[in-house]
Backbone as JSON Lines, residues from 0, in Angstrom:
{"i":0,"aa":"X","n":[110.94,90.96,111.21],"ca":[110.63,89.06,110.66],"c":[110.16,88.93,109.28]}
{"i":1,"aa":"X","n":[110.45,90.22,108.11],"ca":[110.36,90.39,106.31],"c":[111.76,89.83,106.67]}
{"i":2,"aa":"X","n":[112.55,90.64,107.26],"ca":[114.29,89.79,106.67],"c":[114.51,88.57,106.79]}
{"i":3,"aa":"X","n":[113.62,87.69,107.91],"ca":[114.31,86.16,108.12],"c":[113.36,85.47,107.12]}
{"i":4,"aa":"X","n":[112.19,86.05,106.56],"ca":[111.76,85.21,105.19],"c":[112.07,85.63,104.23]}
{"i":5,"aa":"X","n":[112.93,86.15,104.09],"ca":[114.04,86.27,102.52],"c":[115.48,85.41,102.52]}
{"i":6,"aa":"X","n":[114.82,84.97,101.41],"ca":[116.16,84.26,100.33],"c":[115.74,84.05,99.36]}
{"i":7,"aa":"X","n":[116.67,83.47,98.39],"ca":[116.58,83.4,96.64],"c":[116.04,84.05,96.47]}
{"i":8,"aa":"X","n":[116.04,85.89,96.95],"ca":[116.12,87.43,96.0],"c":[114.28,87.05,95.88]}
{"i":9,"aa":"X","n":[113.24,86.24,96.96],"ca":[112.05,86.06,96.92],"c":[111.64,88.27,96.62]}
{"i":10,"aa":"X","n":[111.46,89.0,97.57],"ca":[111.63,90.55,97.92],"c":[112.49,91.61,98.14]}
{"i":11,"aa":"X","n":[111.97,92.53,98.18],"ca":[113.46,93.51,97.88],"c":[112.72,94.21,99.54]}
{"i":12,"aa":"X","n":[113.81,94.7,100.46],"ca":[113.11,94.78,101.34],"c":[113.6,96.66,101.96]}
{"i":13,"aa":"X","n":[113.42,97.18,102.16],"ca":[114.21,98.82,102.01],"c":[113.92,99.62,103.31]}
{"i":14,"aa":"X","n":[114.6,100.6,103.37],"ca":[113.82,101.53,104.7],"c":[115.36,102.67,104.1]}
{"i":15,"aa":"X","n":[114.0,103.73,103.66],"ca":[114.84,104.2,102.72],"c":[114.3,105.73,103.44]}
{"i":16,"aa":"X","n":[115.58,106.76,102.94],"ca":[115.45,108.21,104.56],"c":[115.31,109.27,103.56]}
{"i":17,"aa":"X","n":[114.61,109.37,101.91],"ca":[114.94,110.81,101.68],"c":[113.32,110.11,100.04]}
{"i":18,"aa":"X","n":[112.88,111.29,99.98],"ca":[111.9,111.81,99.15],"c":[112.02,110.82,97.75]}
{"i":19,"aa":"X","n":[113.23,111.25,97.16],"ca":[113.31,110.98,95.82],"c":[114.59,110.18,95.89]}
{"i":20,"aa":"X","n":[114.88,108.87,96.91],"ca":[115.06,108.12,97.25],"c":[113.85,106.47,96.2]}
{"i":21,"aa":"X","n":[113.14,107.61,97.51],"ca":[111.43,106.67,97.69],"c":[111.19,106.86,96.36]}
{"i":22,"aa":"X","n":[110.87,107.26,94.85],"ca":[111.23,107.6,93.99],"c":[111.37,106.61,92.75]}
{"i":23,"aa":"X","n":[113.26,106.58,93.56],"ca":[113.59,106.39,92.17],"c":[113.44,104.81,92.56]}
{"i":24,"aa":"X","n":[113.32,103.77,93.87],"ca":[112.86,102.57,94.32],"c":[111.13,102.28,93.63]}
{"i":25,"aa":"X","n":[110.5,102.64,93.53],"ca":[109.22,102.73,93.48],"c":[109.09,103.13,91.66]}
{"i":26,"aa":"X","n":[110.0,103.83,91.05],"ca":[110.94,104.12,89.73],"c":[110.99,102.46,89.18]}
{"i":27,"aa":"X","n":[112.0,101.91,90.0],"ca":[112.82,100.62,89.69],"c":[111.41,99.33,89.28]}
{"i":28,"aa":"X","n":[111.06,99.98,90.93],"ca":[109.9,98.58,91.09],"c":[109.18,98.16,89.39]}
{"i":29,"aa":"X","n":[108.64,99.47,89.2],"ca":[107.35,99.27,88.21],"c":[108.53,99.06,86.23]}
{"i":30,"aa":"X","n":[109.18,99.38,86.52],"ca":[110.45,99.53,84.82],"c":[111.26,97.71,84.83]}
{"i":31,"aa":"X","n":[110.73,96.55,86.77],"ca":[112.15,95.81,86.32],"c":[110.71,94.25,85.64]}
{"i":32,"aa":"X","n":[111.44,93.87,84.9],"ca":[110.62,93.18,83.37],"c":[109.61,91.54,84.7]}
{"i":33,"aa":"X","n":[110.71,91.88,85.7],"ca":[110.02,90.93,86.61],"c":[109.82,91.44,88.18]}
{"i":34,"aa":"X","n":[108.23,90.78,88.93],"ca":[107.39,91.16,89.95],"c":[108.24,90.69,91.01]}
{"i":35,"aa":"X","n":[108.61,91.01,92.24],"ca":[108.68,90.89,93.08],"c":[108.1,92.12,94.05]}
{"i":36,"aa":"X","n":[107.34,91.26,96.12],"ca":[107.08,92.11,96.96],"c":[108.34,93.53,97.5]}
{"i":37,"aa":"X","n":[108.17,94.44,97.28],"ca":[109.07,95.67,98.06],"c":[107.92,96.1,99.09]}
{"i":38,"aa":"X","n":[108.89,95.87,100.31],"ca":[108.67,95.87,101.47],"c":[109.66,97.53,102.21]}
{"i":39,"aa":"X","n":[108.88,98.28,102.43],"ca":[109.77,99.44,102.9],"c":[109.24,99.68,104.82]}
{"i":40,"aa":"X","n":[110.53,99.89,105.02],"ca":[110.49,100.35,106.6],"c":[110.42,101.36,106.96]}
{"i":41,"aa":"X","n":[110.09,102.76,105.84],"ca":[110.4,103.44,106.78],"c":[109.16,103.81,107.94]}
{"i":42,"aa":"X","n":[109.81,104.65,108.26],"ca":[107.84,105.72,109.21],"c":[107.63,106.42,108.94]}
{"i":43,"aa":"X","n":[106.43,107.43,109.72],"ca":[105.63,108.14,109.56],"c":[106.91,109.15,109.53]}
{"i":44,"aa":"X","n":[107.28,109.09,110.33],"ca":[107.73,110.31,110.87],"c":[109.66,111.97,109.98]}
{"i":45,"aa":"X","n":[109.32,110.28,109.29],"ca":[110.35,110.56,108.15],"c":[109.37,112.43,106.98]}
{"i":46,"aa":"X","n":[107.97,111.89,107.18],"ca":[107.79,112.73,106.11],"c":[107.26,114.05,107.07]}
{"i":47,"aa":"X","n":[108.07,114.05,107.78],"ca":[107.95,115.06,108.28],"c":[110.21,115.97,109.01]}
{"i":48,"aa":"X","n":[110.05,114.96,108.58],"ca":[111.81,115.53,108.97],"c":[112.56,116.28,107.59]}
{"i":49,"aa":"X","n":[113.1,117.36,108.27],"ca":[113.86,118.09,107.18],"c":[115.0,117.34,106.37]}
{"i":50,"aa":"X","n":[115.34,116.36,107.39],"ca":[116.48,115.93,106.18],"c":[116.29,114.93,105.09]}
{"i":51,"aa":"X","n":[114.72,114.2,105.33],"ca":[114.57,112.9,103.88],"c":[113.68,114.24,103.05]}
{"i":52,"aa":"X","n":[113.59,115.27,102.5],"ca":[113.28,115.84,101.66],"c":[114.61,116.07,99.91]}
{"i":53,"aa":"X","n":[113.98,116.41,99.32],"ca":[115.24,116.2,98.28],"c":[114.44,117.62,97.52]}
{"i":54,"aa":"X","n":[115.86,117.23,96.79],"ca":[115.31,118.28,95.78],"c":[114.94,117.82,94.25]}
{"i":55,"aa":"X","n":[114.66,119.16,93.84],"ca":[113.65,118.87,92.18],"c":[114.87,118.07,91.17]}
{"i":56,"aa":"X","n":[115.7,118.26,91.64],"ca":[117.04,117.96,90.27],"c":[117.6,116.18,90.78]}
{"i":57,"aa":"X","n":[116.65,116.03,92.61],"ca":[116.97,114.32,93.01],"c":[115.68,114.14,92.13]}
{"i":58,"aa":"X","n":[115.0,113.65,91.82],"ca":[114.05,113.22,91.04],"c":[114.24,113.25,90.33]}
{"i":59,"aa":"X","n":[115.25,114.26,89.18],"ca":[114.66,114.05,87.19],"c":[115.73,113.45,87.67]}
{"i":60,"aa":"X","n":[117.55,113.39,88.58],"ca":[118.12,112.62,87.3],"c":[118.68,111.61,88.53]}
{"i":61,"aa":"X","n":[119.51,110.44,87.5],"ca":[120.25,108.99,88.86],"c":[119.08,108.62,88.45]}
{"i":62,"aa":"X","n":[119.41,107.69,89.67],"ca":[118.75,106.15,90.15],"c":[118.64,105.98,91.91]}
{"i":63,"aa":"X","n":[117.73,105.13,91.69],"ca":[117.82,104.64,93.83],"c":[119.02,103.86,94.18]}
{"i":64,"aa":"X","n":[119.31,104.53,94.89],"ca":[120.37,104.66,95.31],"c":[120.6,102.85,96.75]}
{"i":65,"aa":"X","n":[121.15,102.09,96.52],"ca":[121.28,101.55,97.72],"c":[121.68,101.75,98.72]}
{"i":66,"aa":"X","n":[122.69,102.44,98.92],"ca":[124.07,102.45,99.83],"c":[124.11,103.72,100.07]}
{"i":67,"aa":"X","n":[123.76,104.86,100.62],"ca":[124.19,106.1,100.76],"c":[125.6,106.84,101.66]}
{"i":68,"aa":"X","n":[126.16,107.1,101.23],"ca":[128.18,106.99,101.5],"c":[127.96,108.55,102.05]}
{"i":69,"aa":"X","n":[128.99,109.31,103.24],"ca":[128.47,110.05,103.95],"c":[129.07,111.4,102.94]}
{"i":70,"aa":"X","n":[129.02,112.4,103.33],"ca":[129.61,113.58,102.07],"c":[130.07,114.78,103.31]}
{"i":71,"aa":"X","n":[129.42,114.78,103.99],"ca":[129.95,115.58,105.03],"c":[131.73,115.16,105.9]}
{"i":72,"aa":"X","n":[132.29,114.21,106.35],"ca":[133.54,113.43,106.09],"c":[134.04,113.14,105.97]}
{"i":73,"aa":"X","n":[135.31,113.34,105.59],"ca":[136.4,113.61,105.05],"c":[137.02,112.34,105.01]}
{"i":74,"aa":"X","n":[137.09,111.6,104.02],"ca":[137.71,110.59,103.07],"c":[138.67,110.23,104.05]}
{"i":75,"aa":"X","n":[139.88,110.82,104.66],"ca":[141.01,110.14,104.37],"c":[141.31,110.4,106.04]}
{"i":76,"aa":"X","n":[140.81,111.65,107.04],"ca":[141.04,111.87,108.49],"c":[140.02,110.57,109.22]}
{"i":77,"aa":"X","n":[138.62,109.51,108.04],"ca":[137.93,108.46,109.47],"c":[138.74,108.18,109.79]}
{"i":78,"aa":"X","n":[138.13,107.93,111.39],"ca":[138.91,106.45,112.12],"c":[137.9,105.79,112.77]}
{"i":79,"aa":"X","n":[135.69,106.02,111.75],"ca":[135.43,105.05,112.3],"c":[133.81,105.38,111.74]}
{"i":80,"aa":"X","n":[133.85,104.29,111.35],"ca":[132.29,104.04,110.34],"c":[130.94,103.9,110.7]}
{"i":81,"aa":"X","n":[130.52,104.02,110.9],"ca":[128.67,104.02,111.98],"c":[128.31,103.69,110.67]}
{"i":82,"aa":"X","n":[128.01,102.65,110.24],"ca":[126.72,102.04,108.95],"c":[125.1,101.42,109.16]}
{"i":83,"aa":"X","n":[124.57,102.5,109.15],"ca":[122.59,102.38,109.78],"c":[121.95,102.55,108.94]}
{"i":84,"aa":"X","n":[120.27,101.74,108.9],"ca":[119.64,101.75,108.34],"c":[118.53,102.63,109.05]}
{"i":85,"aa":"X","n":[117.49,104.02,108.05],"ca":[116.61,104.09,108.86],"c":[116.74,105.83,109.66]}
{"i":86,"aa":"X","n":[115.77,105.68,110.03],"ca":[115.91,107.97,110.67],"c":[116.57,107.72,111.15]}
{"i":87,"aa":"X","n":[117.35,106.72,112.53],"ca":[118.74,106.51,113.09],"c":[119.61,107.83,113.16]}
{"i":88,"aa":"X","n":[119.71,107.55,111.49],"ca":[120.63,107.81,110.0],"c":[120.5,109.92,110.72]}
{"i":89,"aa":"X","n":[119.52,110.46,111.14],"ca":[118.97,111.69,110.97],"c":[119.66,112.29,112.34]}
{"i":90,"aa":"X","n":[118.86,111.33,113.45],"ca":[119.95,112.1,114.84],"c":[121.54,111.85,115.12]}
{"i":91,"aa":"X","n":[122.13,110.51,113.89],"ca":[123.59,110.52,114.24],"c":[124.47,111.77,113.35]}
{"i":92,"aa":"X","n":[124.02,112.06,112.43],"ca":[123.71,113.46,110.9],"c":[124.29,114.37,111.88]}
{"i":93,"aa":"X","n":[122.52,114.71,112.98],"ca":[122.79,115.8,113.56],"c":[123.23,115.81,114.52]}
{"i":94,"aa":"X","n":[124.33,114.88,115.08],"ca":[125.25,114.83,116.54],"c":[126.34,114.73,115.79]}
{"i":95,"aa":"X","n":[126.78,114.47,114.1],"ca":[128.11,114.37,113.45],"c":[128.61,116.55,113.27]}
{"i":96,"aa":"X","n":[127.78,117.11,112.62],"ca":[127.41,118.47,112.05],"c":[127.24,118.73,113.54]}
{"i":97,"aa":"X","n":[126.6,118.92,114.77],"ca":[127.29,119.48,116.07],"c":[128.39,119.4,116.14]}
{"i":98,"aa":"X","n":[129.2,117.74,116.35],"ca":[130.58,118.42,116.98],"c":[131.08,117.92,116.29]}
{"i":99,"aa":"X","n":[130.81,118.83,114.44],"ca":[131.61,118.83,113.67],"c":[132.9,117.56,112.97]}
{"i":100,"aa":"X","n":[132.47,116.53,113.74],"ca":[133.34,114.91,113.59],"c":[133.11,114.42,112.12]}
{"i":101,"aa":"X","n":[134.31,115.25,111.23],"ca":[134.07,115.06,110.24],"c":[135.18,113.37,109.93]}
{"i":102,"aa":"X","n":[136.3,112.9,110.8],"ca":[136.08,111.55,111.33],"c":[135.78,110.05,111.48]}
{"i":103,"aa":"X","n":[134.81,110.41,111.17],"ca":[133.26,109.88,111.74],"c":[132.41,109.83,109.81]}
{"i":104,"aa":"X","n":[132.37,108.12,109.45],"ca":[131.62,108.83,108.65],"c":[130.13,107.66,108.85]}
{"i":105,"aa":"X","n":[129.4,108.31,108.2],"ca":[128.26,107.81,108.69],"c":[127.55,107.07,107.01]}
{"i":106,"aa":"X","n":[127.54,106.05,107.63],"ca":[126.98,105.15,105.83],"c":[125.23,104.63,105.95]}
{"i":107,"aa":"X","n":[124.65,105.4,104.97],"ca":[123.4,104.68,104.91],"c":[122.78,103.26,104.45]}
{"i":108,"aa":"X","n":[122.68,102.66,104.53],"ca":[121.48,100.76,103.6],"c":[120.48,101.64,103.81]}
{"i":109,"aa":"X","n":[120.25,102.14,102.09],"ca":[118.39,102.05,102.46],"c":[117.89,100.78,101.95]}
{"i":110,"aa":"X","n":[118.84,99.5,101.01],"ca":[117.89,98.02,100.8],"c":[118.75,97.08,101.01]}
{"i":111,"aa":"X","n":[118.15,96.68,102.54],"ca":[118.38,95.28,103.39],"c":[118.73,94.37,102.68]}
{"i":112,"aa":"X","n":[117.37,93.73,101.76],"ca":[117.28,92.38,100.75],"c":[117.07,92.66,99.69]}
{"i":113,"aa":"X","n":[118.07,92.59,98.59],"ca":[118.69,91.8,98.28],"c":[120.11,92.74,98.89]}
{"i":114,"aa":"X","n":[120.82,92.16,100.31],"ca":[121.55,93.56,100.38],"c":[122.84,94.19,99.57]}
{"i":115,"aa":"X","n":[123.18,94.62,99.35],"ca":[124.68,95.55,98.78],"c":[126.25,94.92,99.2]}
{"i":116,"aa":"X","n":[125.93,94.01,98.96],"ca":[127.27,93.86,98.95],"c":[128.25,93.92,98.66]}
{"i":117,"aa":"X","n":[128.1,94.37,96.98],"ca":[129.29,95.04,96.58],"c":[129.13,96.41,96.26]}
{"i":118,"aa":"X","n":[128.97,97.07,96.61],"ca":[128.72,99.08,97.59],"c":[129.65,98.66,98.98]}
{"i":119,"aa":"X","n":[128.35,97.41,99.8],"ca":[129.15,97.94,101.25],"c":[130.9,97.68,100.6]}
{"i":120,"aa":"X","n":[131.48,96.86,100.29],"ca":[132.45,96.23,100.41],"c":[133.3,97.18,99.39]}
{"i":121,"aa":"X","n":[132.85,97.99,98.4],"ca":[133.17,99.0,98.43],"c":[134.3,99.95,99.39]}
{"i":122,"aa":"X","n":[132.94,100.4,99.73],"ca":[133.22,101.41,101.04],"c":[133.51,100.86,101.85]}
{"i":123,"aa":"X","n":[134.05,100.03,102.33],"ca":[134.81,99.07,103.21],"c":[136.52,99.69,102.99]}
{"i":124,"aa":"X","n":[136.33,99.26,101.49],"ca":[138.06,99.21,100.83],"c":[137.91,100.54,101.19]}
{"i":125,"aa":"X","n":[137.41,101.73,100.8],"ca":[137.13,103.79,101.16],"c":[137.17,103.21,102.73]}
{"i":126,"aa":"X","n":[137.0,103.32,103.12],"ca":[137.95,103.34,104.58],"c":[138.18,102.42,105.54]}
{"i":127,"aa":"X","n":[139.33,101.89,105.1],"ca":[140.08,100.22,105.41],"c":[140.3,100.65,106.02]}
{"i":128,"aa":"X","n":[140.95,102.08,106.91],"ca":[141.54,102.32,108.42],"c":[140.89,102.06,109.12]}
{"i":129,"aa":"X","n":[139.28,102.45,109.22],"ca":[138.8,102.52,109.86],"c":[137.91,101.63,110.46]}
{"i":130,"aa":"X","n":[137.37,101.87,111.69],"ca":[136.3,100.62,113.04],"c":[135.03,101.07,112.41]}
{"i":131,"aa":"X","n":[134.5,99.89,112.26],"ca":[132.81,99.38,111.9],"c":[132.4,98.97,112.96]}
{"i":132,"aa":"X","n":[131.26,99.85,112.4],"ca":[129.76,99.39,113.44],"c":[128.3,99.98,112.46]}
{"i":133,"aa":"X","n":[127.23,98.69,113.53],"ca":[126.41,98.76,112.72],"c":[125.22,99.57,114.01]}
{"i":134,"aa":"X","n":[125.34,100.44,113.41],"ca":[124.27,101.67,114.35],"c":[122.7,101.01,114.16]}
{"i":135,"aa":"X","n":[121.96,100.72,115.68],"ca":[120.45,100.89,115.14],"c":[119.48,100.34,116.32]}
{"i":136,"aa":"X","n":[118.61,100.82,115.96],"ca":[118.03,101.39,117.58],"c":[116.85,100.88,117.57]}
{"i":137,"aa":"X","n":[116.82,99.71,117.42],"ca":[115.56,98.8,118.27],"c":[116.53,97.89,118.66]}
{"i":138,"aa":"X","n":[115.99,97.03,119.82],"ca":[116.93,96.22,120.24],"c":[118.13,95.06,119.78]}
{"i":139,"aa":"X","n":[118.92,94.52,120.62],"ca":[120.08,93.77,119.42],"c":[119.39,91.92,119.61]}
{"i":140,"aa":"X","n":[118.34,91.95,119.59],"ca":[117.15,90.72,118.83],"c":[116.59,91.4,118.09]}
{"i":141,"aa":"X","n":[116.25,92.44,117.95],"ca":[115.0,92.81,116.62],"c":[116.15,93.71,115.43]}
{"i":142,"aa":"X","n":[115.91,93.82,114.39],"ca":[115.91,95.27,113.87],"c":[116.87,93.91,112.61]}
{"i":143,"aa":"X","n":[118.22,94.46,112.51],"ca":[119.1,94.06,110.97],"c":[119.46,94.06,111.7]}
{"i":144,"aa":"X","n":[120.8,93.68,112.6],"ca":[121.46,93.43,113.61],"c":[121.59,92.13,113.19]}
{"i":145,"aa":"X","n":[121.09,90.9,113.14],"ca":[121.04,89.72,113.11],"c":[121.21,88.73,111.85]}
{"i":146,"aa":"X","n":[120.19,89.57,111.13],"ca":[119.79,88.95,109.66],"c":[121.65,90.1,109.1]}
{"i":147,"aa":"X","n":[122.41,91.17,109.35],"ca":[123.82,91.51,108.8],"c":[124.87,90.7,109.32]}
{"i":148,"aa":"X","n":[124.62,89.36,111.59],"ca":[125.56,89.21,110.9],"c":[125.53,87.32,110.66]}
{"i":149,"aa":"X","n":[124.1,87.62,110.05],"ca":[124.7,86.08,109.32],"c":[125.41,86.05,107.52]}
{"i":150,"aa":"X","n":[124.45,87.6,107.56],"ca":[124.98,86.92,105.84],"c":[125.81,88.31,105.06]}
{"i":151,"aa":"X","n":[126.68,89.8,106.37],"ca":[127.19,90.35,105.99],"c":[128.65,89.5,106.64]}
{"i":152,"aa":"X","n":[129.57,89.0,105.32],"ca":[130.78,88.24,106.75],"c":[131.67,88.4,105.94]}
{"i":153,"aa":"X","n":[131.71,89.62,104.73],"ca":[133.66,90.27,104.45],"c":[133.35,91.72,104.97]}
{"i":154,"aa":"X","n":[132.86,91.85,106.09],"ca":[132.85,93.75,106.31],"c":[133.15,93.03,108.24]}
{"i":155,"aa":"X","n":[134.5,93.32,108.63],"ca":[134.56,93.16,110.21],"c":[134.23,94.28,111.16]}
{"i":156,"aa":"X","n":[133.11,94.52,112.31],"ca":[132.39,95.33,112.68],"c":[131.59,94.96,113.79]}
{"i":157,"aa":"X","n":[131.16,95.94,114.69],"ca":[130.78,95.6,116.16],"c":[128.9,95.61,115.61]}
{"i":158,"aa":"X","n":[127.99,96.02,116.75],"ca":[126.54,96.3,116.23],"c":[126.27,96.89,117.98]}
{"i":159,"aa":"X","n":[125.81,98.56,118.48],"ca":[125.58,99.29,118.84],"c":[123.26,99.83,118.69]}
{"i":160,"aa":"X","n":[123.65,98.71,119.55],"ca":[121.93,98.89,120.02],"c":[121.12,99.32,121.12]}
{"i":161,"aa":"X","n":[119.85,98.68,121.17],"ca":[119.76,98.37,122.74],"c":[119.56,97.34,123.42]}
{"i":162,"aa":"X","n":[119.43,96.83,124.77],"ca":[119.94,95.67,124.53],"c":[118.84,95.11,124.43]}
{"i":163,"aa":"X","n":[119.44,93.01,123.97],"ca":[117.64,92.26,123.61],"c":[116.24,92.15,124.64]}
{"i":164,"aa":"X","n":[115.0,92.26,123.66],"ca":[114.46,92.44,124.2],"c":[112.37,91.86,123.72]}
{"i":165,"aa":"X","n":[112.07,91.29,125.31],"ca":[110.46,91.25,124.68],"c":[110.01,92.11,123.64]}
{"i":166,"aa":"X","n":[110.48,93.42,123.77],"ca":[109.35,93.73,123.45],"c":[110.08,95.45,121.89]}
{"i":167,"aa":"X","n":[109.73,96.21,120.76],"ca":[110.71,96.11,120.39],"c":[110.49,98.37,121.05]}
{"i":168,"aa":"X","n":[109.39,98.25,122.02],"ca":[110.2,99.45,122.43],"c":[109.72,99.83,123.69]}
{"i":169,"aa":"X","n":[109.68,100.09,124.4],"ca":[109.68,100.29,126.11],"c":[107.82,100.78,126.68]}
{"i":170,"aa":"X","n":[107.33,101.67,125.47],"ca":[106.38,102.4,126.24],"c":[106.31,103.34,126.54]}
{"i":171,"aa":"X","n":[107.82,104.04,127.2],"ca":[107.92,105.11,128.4],"c":[108.04,106.65,126.8]}
{"i":172,"aa":"X","n":[107.92,106.79,127.01],"ca":[108.81,108.16,125.6],"c":[110.28,108.43,126.18]}
{"i":173,"aa":"X","n":[109.64,108.59,127.37],"ca":[111.02,110.26,128.44],"c":[112.31,108.56,128.04]}
{"i":174,"aa":"X","n":[111.64,106.72,128.81],"ca":[112.14,106.12,129.0],"c":[113.21,106.0,127.3]}
{"i":175,"aa":"X","n":[112.3,105.97,126.37],"ca":[113.03,106.07,124.66],"c":[113.81,106.9,124.79]}
{"i":176,"aa":"X","n":[113.32,107.84,124.59],"ca":[114.73,109.4,124.13],"c":[115.56,108.84,125.44]}
{"i":177,"aa":"X","n":[115.58,108.22,126.36],"ca":[117.11,108.35,127.14],"c":[118.12,106.86,126.9]}
{"i":178,"aa":"X","n":[116.81,105.89,126.48],"ca":[117.46,104.82,125.42],"c":[118.33,105.67,124.02]}
{"i":179,"aa":"X","n":[117.96,106.2,123.51],"ca":[117.99,107.05,122.24],"c":[118.85,107.03,122.3]}
{"i":180,"aa":"X","n":[118.66,108.93,122.72],"ca":[120.55,109.51,123.81],"c":[121.77,108.16,123.79]}
{"i":181,"aa":"X","n":[121.58,107.42,125.04],"ca":[122.87,106.56,124.67],"c":[123.27,105.86,123.66]}
{"i":182,"aa":"X","n":[122.8,105.63,123.05],"ca":[123.29,104.51,121.85],"c":[124.17,105.53,120.75]}
{"i":183,"aa":"X","n":[122.88,107.36,119.94],"ca":[124.39,108.13,119.29],"c":[125.29,108.27,121.12]}
{"i":184,"aa":"X","n":[125.52,108.18,122.09],"ca":[126.52,108.86,122.82],"c":[127.56,107.81,122.21]}
{"i":185,"aa":"X","n":[127.22,106.14,122.29],"ca":[127.95,105.5,122.44],"c":[128.54,105.57,121.3]}
{"i":186,"aa":"X","n":[127.78,105.1,120.61],"ca":[128.47,105.37,118.88],"c":[128.71,105.98,119.03]}
{"i":187,"aa":"X","n":[129.26,107.79,119.47],"ca":[130.52,108.93,119.05],"c":[131.29,108.96,120.44]}
{"i":188,"aa":"X","n":[131.03,107.62,120.92],"ca":[132.06,108.23,122.2],"c":[132.82,106.75,122.48]}
{"i":189,"aa":"X","n":[132.67,105.26,122.1],"ca":[133.43,103.34,121.8],"c":[134.5,103.75,120.96]}
């Protein structure tokens, strides 16, 4: 719903995955000479996830990263790029490392609006021989998929997600887990 209201640079929408990046986003928010609402979609589960922890040095240096490139994949070997936002990254990164898939790059889009098109275009050129897919755990009619399809025209990509639904979740933990595993399996085998 927030992404549907985005226009004319009226707000900032993020889905941040690391503590240092959240720190830098808040710092940037305060340092700007203008005021715009900052909406962060990060779930509470990320607070306890070891992948979201940051080193002290990451807080002391650098700034907010709107897009985070993969450091595990080998650039010249990459055949597929999975770009995503939020906690699904951790599931995909775990699978990537477990299977030692250096031919798949996983890119995190930390800021959804304003869309960091310049950074995404640079990565699209970097992985120009690869097939791109947007991966989200939300149903196809929710999440960022429709927003990206409307606003990200410079990249040719497919979408991997749950089937369209009237509800954002099934309500059954077992079914949710099965659907989540299917999304990850599809992303790595398609």
